[in-house]
mmCIF file of C-alpha atoms in Angstrom:
data_model
loop_
_atom_site.group_PDB
_atom_site.id
_atom_site.type_symbol
_atom_site.label_atom_id
_atom_site.label_comp_id
_atom_site.label_asym_id
_atom_site.label_seq_id
_atom_site.Cartn_x
_atom_site.Cartn_y
_atom_site.Cartn_z
ATOM 1 C CA MET Y 1 -12.785 4.497 3.644
ATOM 2 C CA PHE Y 2 -11.490 0.929 4.133
ATOM 3 C CA ALA Y 3 -8.221 0.945 6.101
ATOM 4 C CA ASP Y 4 -5.904 -1.252 8.145
ATOM 5 C CA GLY Y 5 -5.046 1.286 10.833
ATOM 6 C CA SER Y 6 -1.391 1.537 9.769
ATOM 7 C CA LYS Y 7 0.540 4.805 9.540
ATOM 8 C CA SER Y 8 -0.097 4.950 5.805
ATOM 9 C CA SER Y 9 -3.834 4.860 6.529
ATOM 10 C CA LEU Y 10 -3.435 7.745 8.970
ATOM 11 C CA TYR Y 11 -1.483 9.740 6.390
ATOM 12 C CA MET Y 12 -4.125 9.043 3.752
ATOM 13 C CA TYR Y 13 -7.076 9.851 6.013
ATOM 14 C CA ASN Y 14 -5.654 13.059 7.468
ATOM 15 C CA GLU Y 15 -4.700 14.491 4.082
ATOM 16 C CA LEU Y 16 -7.906 13.505 2.290
ATOM 17 C CA LYS Y 17 -10.149 14.906 4.999
ATOM 18 C CA ARG Y 18 -8.709 18.359 4.272
ATOM 19 C CA ASP Y 19 -10.564 18.351 0.960
ATOM 20 C CA PHE Y 20 -13.255 15.688 1.311
ATOM 21 C CA ASN Y 21 -15.830 14.474 3.802
ATOM 22 C CA ILE Y 22 -14.943 10.940 4.901
ATOM 23 C CA SER Y 23 -18.045 9.666 6.660
ATOM 24 C CA THR Y 24 -16.613 6.454 8.144
ATOM 25 C CA VAL Y 25 -13.364 4.513 8.280
ATOM 26 C CA VAL Y 26 -13.934 0.753 8.298
ATOM 27 C CA ILE Y 27 -11.024 -1.036 9.980
ATOM 28 C CA GLU Y 28 -10.685 -4.800 9.761
ATOM 29 C CA GLU Y 29 -9.218 -6.831 12.622
ATOM 30 C CA GLU Y 30 -5.704 -8.115 11.994
ATOM 31 C CA GLY Y 31 -5.597 -11.685 10.692
ATOM 32 C CA SER Y 32 -3.745 -14.555 12.323
ATOM 33 C CA LYS Y 33 0.013 -14.223 11.756
ATOM 34 C CA ILE Y 34 0.511 -17.919 12.431
ATOM 35 C CA LYS Y 35 -1.936 -18.894 9.704
ATOM 36 C CA GLY Y 36 -0.238 -16.415 7.407
ATOM 37 C CA VAL Y 37 3.173 -17.990 7.987
ATOM 38 C CA GLU Y 38 1.758 -21.482 7.502
ATOM 39 C CA GLY Y 39 0.281 -20.414 4.173
ATOM 40 C CA MET Y 40 3.597 -18.906 3.065
ATOM 41 C CA ILE Y 41 5.469 -22.104 3.933
ATOM 42 C CA LYS Y 42 3.076 -24.130 1.811
ATOM 43 C CA GLU Y 43 3.518 -21.705 -1.068
ATOM 44 C CA VAL Y 44 7.265 -21.022 -1.161
ATOM 45 C CA GLY Y 45 8.875 -23.467 1.276
ATOM 46 C CA LEU Y 46 10.316 -23.345 4.793
ATOM 47 C CA PHE Y 47 13.823 -22.171 3.804
ATOM 48 C CA LYS Y 48 12.597 -19.077 1.982
ATOM 49 C CA VAL Y 49 10.066 -18.198 4.683
ATOM 50 C CA LEU Y 50 12.806 -18.492 7.306
ATOM 51 C CA GLY Y 51 14.922 -16.056 5.308
ATOM 52 C CA GLN Y 52 11.981 -13.664 5.010
ATOM 53 C CA ILE Y 53 11.334 -13.788 8.751
ATOM 54 C CA LEU Y 54 15.003 -13.170 9.552
ATOM 55 C CA PHE Y 55 14.948 -10.193 7.193
ATOM 56 C CA GLN Y 56 11.815 -8.718 8.754
ATOM 57 C CA LEU Y 57 13.186 -9.134 12.277
ATOM 58 C CA SER Y 58 16.460 -7.371 11.547
ATOM 59 C CA ILE Y 59 16.827 -5.127 8.506
ATOM 60 C CA PRO Y 60 13.730 -2.851 8.573
ATOM 61 C CA LYS Y 61 14.191 -2.005 12.278
ATOM 62 C CA THR Y 62 17.864 -1.214 11.762
ATOM 63 C CA LEU Y 63 17.190 0.943 8.713
ATOM 64 C CA GLU Y 64 14.322 2.701 10.487
ATOM 65 C CA ALA Y 65 16.634 3.644 13.339
ATOM 66 C CA ILE Y 66 19.347 5.110 11.100
ATOM 67 C CA SER Y 67 16.969 6.780 8.638
ATOM 68 C CA GLN Y 68 14.928 8.965 10.989
ATOM 69 C CA LYS Y 69 16.304 12.230 9.621
ATOM 70 C CA ARG Y 70 15.475 11.243 6.034
ATOM 71 C CA ILE Y 71 12.026 9.976 7.061
ATOM 72 C CA GLU Y 72 11.254 13.267 8.801
ATOM 73 C CA GLN Y 73 12.384 15.161 5.703
ATOM 74 C CA ILE Y 74 9.974 13.171 3.522
ATOM 75 C CA LYS Y 75 7.104 13.482 6.013
ATOM 76 C CA SER Y 76 7.631 17.236 6.135
ATOM 77 C CA ALA Y 77 7.847 17.555 2.346
ATOM 78 C CA TYR Y 78 4.540 15.727 1.847
ATOM 79 C CA ASN Y 79 2.871 16.982 5.044
ATOM 80 C CA LEU Y 80 2.318 13.406 6.237
ATOM 81 C CA ASP Y 81 0.195 13.562 9.396
ATOM 82 C CA ASP Y 82 -0.124 10.505 11.654
ATOM 83 C CA THR Y 83 -2.733 11.972 14.001
ATOM 84 C CA PRO Y 84 -5.016 9.090 15.087
ATOM 85 C CA ILE Y 85 -8.354 8.771 13.332
ATOM 86 C CA PRO Y 86 -11.135 9.927 15.707
ATOM 87 C CA SER Y 87 -12.837 6.934 17.313
ATOM 88 C CA SER Y 88 -16.198 8.427 16.383
ATOM 89 C CA ALA Y 89 -15.278 8.009 12.695
ATOM 90 C CA ILE Y 90 -14.224 4.358 12.989
ATOM 91 C CA LYS Y 91 -16.320 1.253 12.325
ATOM 92 C CA ARG Y 92 -14.439 -1.898 13.364
ATOM 93 C CA VAL Y 93 -15.279 -5.222 11.749
ATOM 94 C CA VAL Y 94 -13.990 -8.752 12.306
ATOM 95 C CA SER Y 95 -13.666 -9.229 8.558
ATOM 96 C CA VAL Y 96 -14.415 -7.079 5.543
ATOM 97 C CA SER Y 97 -16.193 -10.095 4.057
ATOM 98 C CA SER Y 98 -18.496 -10.560 7.058
ATOM 99 C CA ASP Y 99 -22.268 -10.163 6.834
ATOM 100 C CA ALA Y 100 -22.046 -7.343 9.362
ATOM 101 C CA CYS Y 101 -19.634 -5.409 7.151
ATOM 102 C CA ARG Y 102 -21.772 -5.869 4.051
ATOM 103 C CA ASP Y 103 -24.892 -4.841 5.958
ATOM 104 C CA PHE Y 104 -23.115 -1.708 7.138
ATOM 105 C CA ILE Y 105 -22.046 -0.807 3.600
ATOM 106 C CA LYS Y 106 -25.595 -1.300 2.343
ATOM 107 C CA SER Y 107 -26.978 0.920 5.104
ATOM 108 C CA GLU Y 108 -24.457 3.691 4.391
ATOM 109 C CA LYS Y 109 -25.092 3.683 0.611
ATOM 110 C CA PRO Y 110 -21.679 5.183 -0.271
ATOM 111 C CA GLU Y 111 -20.861 6.377 -3.771
ATOM 112 C CA LEU Y 112 -17.089 6.061 -3.308
ATOM 113 C CA ILE Y 113 -14.943 3.866 -1.054
ATOM 114 C CA ILE Y 114 -11.237 4.622 -0.656
ATOM 115 C CA VAL Y 115 -9.131 1.568 0.167
ATOM 116 C CA ASN Y 116 -5.786 1.701 1.974
ATOM 117 C CA GLY Y 117 -3.893 -1.315 3.262
ATOM 118 C CA MET Y 118 -6.920 -3.610 3.377
ATOM 119 C CA ARG Y 119 -6.614 -7.281 2.515
ATOM 120 C CA ILE Y 120 -8.193 -8.593 -0.693
ATOM 121 C CA ILE Y 121 -11.805 -7.449 -0.932
ATOM 122 C CA PRO Y 122 -14.075 -10.380 -1.892
ATOM 123 C CA GLU Y 123 -16.406 -10.164 -4.871
ATOM 124 C CA LYS Y 124 -19.459 -10.391 -2.619
ATOM 125 C CA VAL Y 125 -18.369 -7.157 -0.940
ATOM 126 C CA LEU Y 126 -17.590 -5.357 -4.189
ATOM 127 C CA ASN Y 127 -20.998 -6.389 -5.525
ATOM 128 C CA CYS Y 128 -23.034 -5.481 -2.442
ATOM 129 C CA THR Y 129 -22.900 -1.791 -3.319
ATOM 130 C CA GLU Y 130 -22.958 0.517 -6.320
ATOM 131 C CA ALA Y 131 -19.928 2.347 -4.895
ATOM 132 C CA THR Y 132 -16.669 2.709 -6.799
ATOM 133 C CA PHE Y 133 -13.657 1.287 -4.921
ATOM 134 C CA ILE Y 134 -10.343 3.121 -5.423
ATOM 135 C CA ASN Y 135 -7.138 1.686 -3.980
ATOM 136 C CA SER Y 136 -3.492 2.766 -3.882
ATOM 137 C CA HIS Y 137 -0.394 0.579 -4.093
ATOM 138 C CA VAL Y 138 3.246 1.327 -3.321
ATOM 139 C CA GLY Y 139 4.457 -0.068 -6.617
ATOM 140 C CA ILE Y 140 3.949 0.304 -10.351
ATOM 141 C CA THR Y 141 1.326 -2.261 -11.314
ATOM 142 C CA PRO Y 142 1.038 -4.790 -12.735
ATOM 143 C CA LYS Y 143 4.835 -5.269 -12.771
ATOM 144 C CA TYR Y 144 5.305 -4.799 -9.019
ATOM 145 C CA ARG Y 145 2.215 -6.206 -7.366
ATOM 146 C CA GLY Y 146 2.283 -7.499 -3.786
ATOM 147 C CA VAL Y 147 4.639 -5.940 -1.230
ATOM 148 C CA HIS Y 148 7.679 -3.632 -1.301
ATOM 149 C CA GLY Y 149 7.154 -2.498 -4.887
ATOM 150 C CA GLY Y 150 9.693 0.295 -4.565
ATOM 151 C CA TYR Y 151 12.445 -1.927 -3.216
ATOM 152 C CA TRP Y 152 11.861 -4.649 -5.791
ATOM 153 C CA ALA Y 153 12.075 -2.149 -8.630
ATOM 154 C CA MET Y 154 15.383 -0.833 -7.301
ATOM 155 C CA ALA Y 155 16.721 -4.345 -6.650
ATOM 156 C CA SER Y 156 15.770 -5.295 -10.206
ATOM 157 C CA GLY Y 157 17.698 -2.357 -11.661
ATOM 158 C CA ASP Y 158 14.374 -0.879 -12.793
ATOM 159 C CA GLU Y 159 14.460 2.554 -11.172
ATOM 160 C CA GLU Y 160 12.245 3.993 -13.933
ATOM 161 C CA ASN Y 161 9.426 1.842 -12.575
ATOM 162 C CA CYS Y 162 9.938 2.613 -8.899
ATOM 163 C CA GLY Y 163 6.725 4.359 -8.026
ATOM 164 C CA VAL Y 164 3.102 4.235 -6.939
ATOM 165 C CA THR Y 165 -0.245 3.357 -8.512
ATOM 166 C CA VAL Y 166 -3.834 4.408 -7.815
ATOM 167 C CA PHE Y 167 -6.293 1.966 -9.313
ATOM 168 C CA LEU Y 168 -9.809 0.548 -9.296
ATOM 169 C CA ALA Y 169 -9.978 -2.223 -6.694
ATOM 170 C CA ASP Y 170 -11.043 -5.681 -7.839
ATOM 171 C CA THR Y 171 -10.772 -9.219 -6.412
ATOM 172 C CA GLY Y 172 -7.141 -9.668 -7.473
ATOM 173 C CA ILE Y 173 -3.931 -8.571 -5.782
ATOM 174 C CA ASP Y 174 -3.227 -5.091 -7.187
ATOM 175 C CA THR Y 175 -4.741 -6.055 -10.539
ATOM 176 C CA GLY Y 176 -7.426 -3.412 -11.026
ATOM 177 C CA GLY Y 177 -7.574 -0.830 -13.777
ATOM 178 C CA VAL Y 178 -4.906 1.869 -13.480
ATOM 179 C CA LEU Y 179 -6.097 5.425 -12.820
ATOM 180 C CA PHE Y 180 -2.810 7.198 -12.074
ATOM 181 C CA GLN Y 181 0.864 6.247 -11.713
ATOM 182 C CA GLN Y 182 3.887 8.239 -10.614
ATOM 183 C CA VAL Y 183 7.584 7.370 -10.429
ATOM 184 C CA ILE Y 184 9.318 8.573 -7.256
ATOM 185 C CA SER Y 185 12.586 10.490 -7.082
ATOM 186 C CA THR Y 186 15.139 8.900 -4.734
ATOM 187 C CA ASN Y 187 18.583 9.859 -3.518
ATOM 188 C CA SER Y 188 21.563 8.132 -1.876
ATOM 189 C CA LYS Y 189 19.952 8.422 1.571
ATOM 190 C CA ASP Y 190 16.914 6.373 0.584
ATOM 191 C CA ASN Y 191 16.494 2.685 1.320
ATOM 192 C CA PHE Y 192 13.983 -0.095 1.940
ATOM 193 C CA VAL Y 193 12.156 1.823 4.693
ATOM 194 C CA THR Y 194 12.162 5.274 3.074
ATOM 195 C CA TYR Y 195 10.852 4.273 -0.359
ATOM 196 C CA PRO Y 196 7.320 3.718 1.027
ATOM 197 C CA TYR Y 197 7.199 7.220 2.531
ATOM 198 C CA LEU Y 198 7.984 8.707 -0.873
ATOM 199 C CA GLN Y 199 5.434 6.420 -2.507
ATOM 200 C CA ILE Y 200 2.734 7.217 0.048
ATOM 201 C CA GLY Y 201 3.379 10.935 -0.307
ATOM 202 C CA GLU Y 202 2.991 10.770 -4.082
ATOM 203 C CA GLY Y 203 0.127 8.274 -3.816
ATOM 204 C CA ILE Y 204 -1.967 10.586 -1.669
ATOM 205 C CA GLN Y 205 -1.708 13.307 -4.295
ATOM 206 C CA LEU Y 206 -2.730 10.824 -7.005
ATOM 207 C CA MET Y 207 -5.651 9.683 -4.863
ATOM 208 C CA LYS Y 208 -6.835 13.280 -4.585
ATOM 209 C CA ARG Y 209 -6.748 13.619 -8.361
ATOM 210 C CA ALA Y 210 -8.743 10.397 -8.712
ATOM 211 C CA ILE Y 211 -11.380 11.585 -6.236
ATOM 212 C CA PHE Y 212 -11.747 14.926 -7.980
ATOM 213 C CA ASP Y 213 -12.108 13.089 -11.300
ATOM 214 C CA PHE Y 214 -14.772 10.862 -9.729
ATOM 215 C CA ILE Y 215 -16.676 13.893 -8.450
ATOM 216 C CA ASP Y 216 -16.482 15.532 -11.886
ATOM 217 C CA GLY Y 217 -17.561 12.334 -13.654
ATOM 218 C CA ASN Y 218 -14.190 12.073 -15.427
ATOM 219 C CA LEU Y 219 -12.717 8.982 -13.791
ATOM 220 C CA LYS Y 220 -11.060 6.932 -16.540
ATOM 221 C CA GLU Y 221 -8.680 3.986 -16.663
ATOM 222 C CA LYS Y 222 -5.274 4.674 -18.177
ATOM 223 C CA GLU Y 223 -2.603 2.536 -19.759
ATOM 224 C CA SER Y 224 -0.028 1.293 -17.271
ATOM 225 C CA LEU Y 225 3.626 2.258 -17.515
ATOM 226 C CA THR Y 226 4.388 -1.436 -17.946
ATOM 227 C CA LYS Y 227 2.547 -4.512 -19.228
ATOM 228 C CA GLU Y 228 4.617 -7.131 -17.374
ATOM 229 C CA SER Y 229 2.851 -8.629 -14.361
ATOM 230 C CA LYS Y 230 4.455 -10.218 -11.300
ATOM 231 C CA LEU Y 231 3.492 -10.752 -7.661
ATOM 232 C CA TRP Y 232 6.267 -10.067 -5.146
ATOM 233 C CA SER Y 233 6.692 -11.092 -1.507
ATOM 234 C CA HIS Y 234 9.240 -10.240 1.208
ATOM 235 C CA PRO Y 235 12.947 -10.511 0.392
ATOM 236 C CA THR Y 236 15.033 -13.000 2.330
ATOM 237 C CA LEU Y 237 17.852 -11.782 4.556
ATOM 238 C CA TRP Y 238 20.488 -13.285 2.289
ATOM 239 C CA TYR Y 239 18.951 -11.799 -0.871
ATOM 240 C CA TYR Y 240 18.889 -8.330 0.695
ATOM 241 C CA LEU Y 241 22.502 -8.582 1.862
ATOM 242 C CA LYS Y 242 23.650 -9.840 -1.548
ATOM 243 C CA LYS Y 243 21.939 -6.956 -3.361
ATOM 244 C CA ARG Y 244 23.311 -4.435 -0.892
ATOM 245 C CA VAL Y 245 26.901 -5.675 -1.145
ATOM 246 C CA LEU Y 246 27.003 -6.362 -4.904
ATOM 247 C CA ASN Y 247 24.664 -3.659 -6.234
ATOM 248 C CA GLY Y 248 24.448 -1.062 -3.474
ATOM 249 C CA VAL Y 249 20.677 -1.419 -3.209
ATOM 250 C CA LYS Y 250 19.739 -0.527 0.334
#
């Protein structure tokens, strides 16, 4: 399993290990946040990045604090378990694209690699093994690639495409062949921070189906719920507030 060590990775690992043997969890070191911000400024401009940073510093933390009861309800409904991954099962690497990581993959000779939260996997890594890479994304691809797929669907008035996708990983950002997709069911208590819990809960079940299909030799790509393709980033503070006031999208 390739993971980023986030809570979603813990949820995925702990649920999958109930039914499958996960030999190793490869965790990549976190990249430089400063370099990430610099890249974003070059891509979308200082004003928008400032708005995104202000949003990230204020809204998610506030919503998290007032949504604990709803979050616990979702975690209980999907049996989301954030028990830490045993250190004995973890292989830490500086970068998934490093020679050391590729050498480790070659030595392990895996048939299947589950991906959760990892940055883009380079072609040289995908090609260094015969293993199938299966990833999950909290959004309906290809229409809601990138981040916050659930929120962007709701903010776009596209609730019928607010969901999760399990797909074959490739070198693009959430562009691989679709294996399974599922729309989530939300209520008035849900918001920006609770959508991902619903998506992760459904995504884990889809991942299980994909793994069983792989084991049975029945893994097949399926047609996506939507053909439109767009890459999304973080909302700005002012965009979020506008959508909340004018459209009630939390």
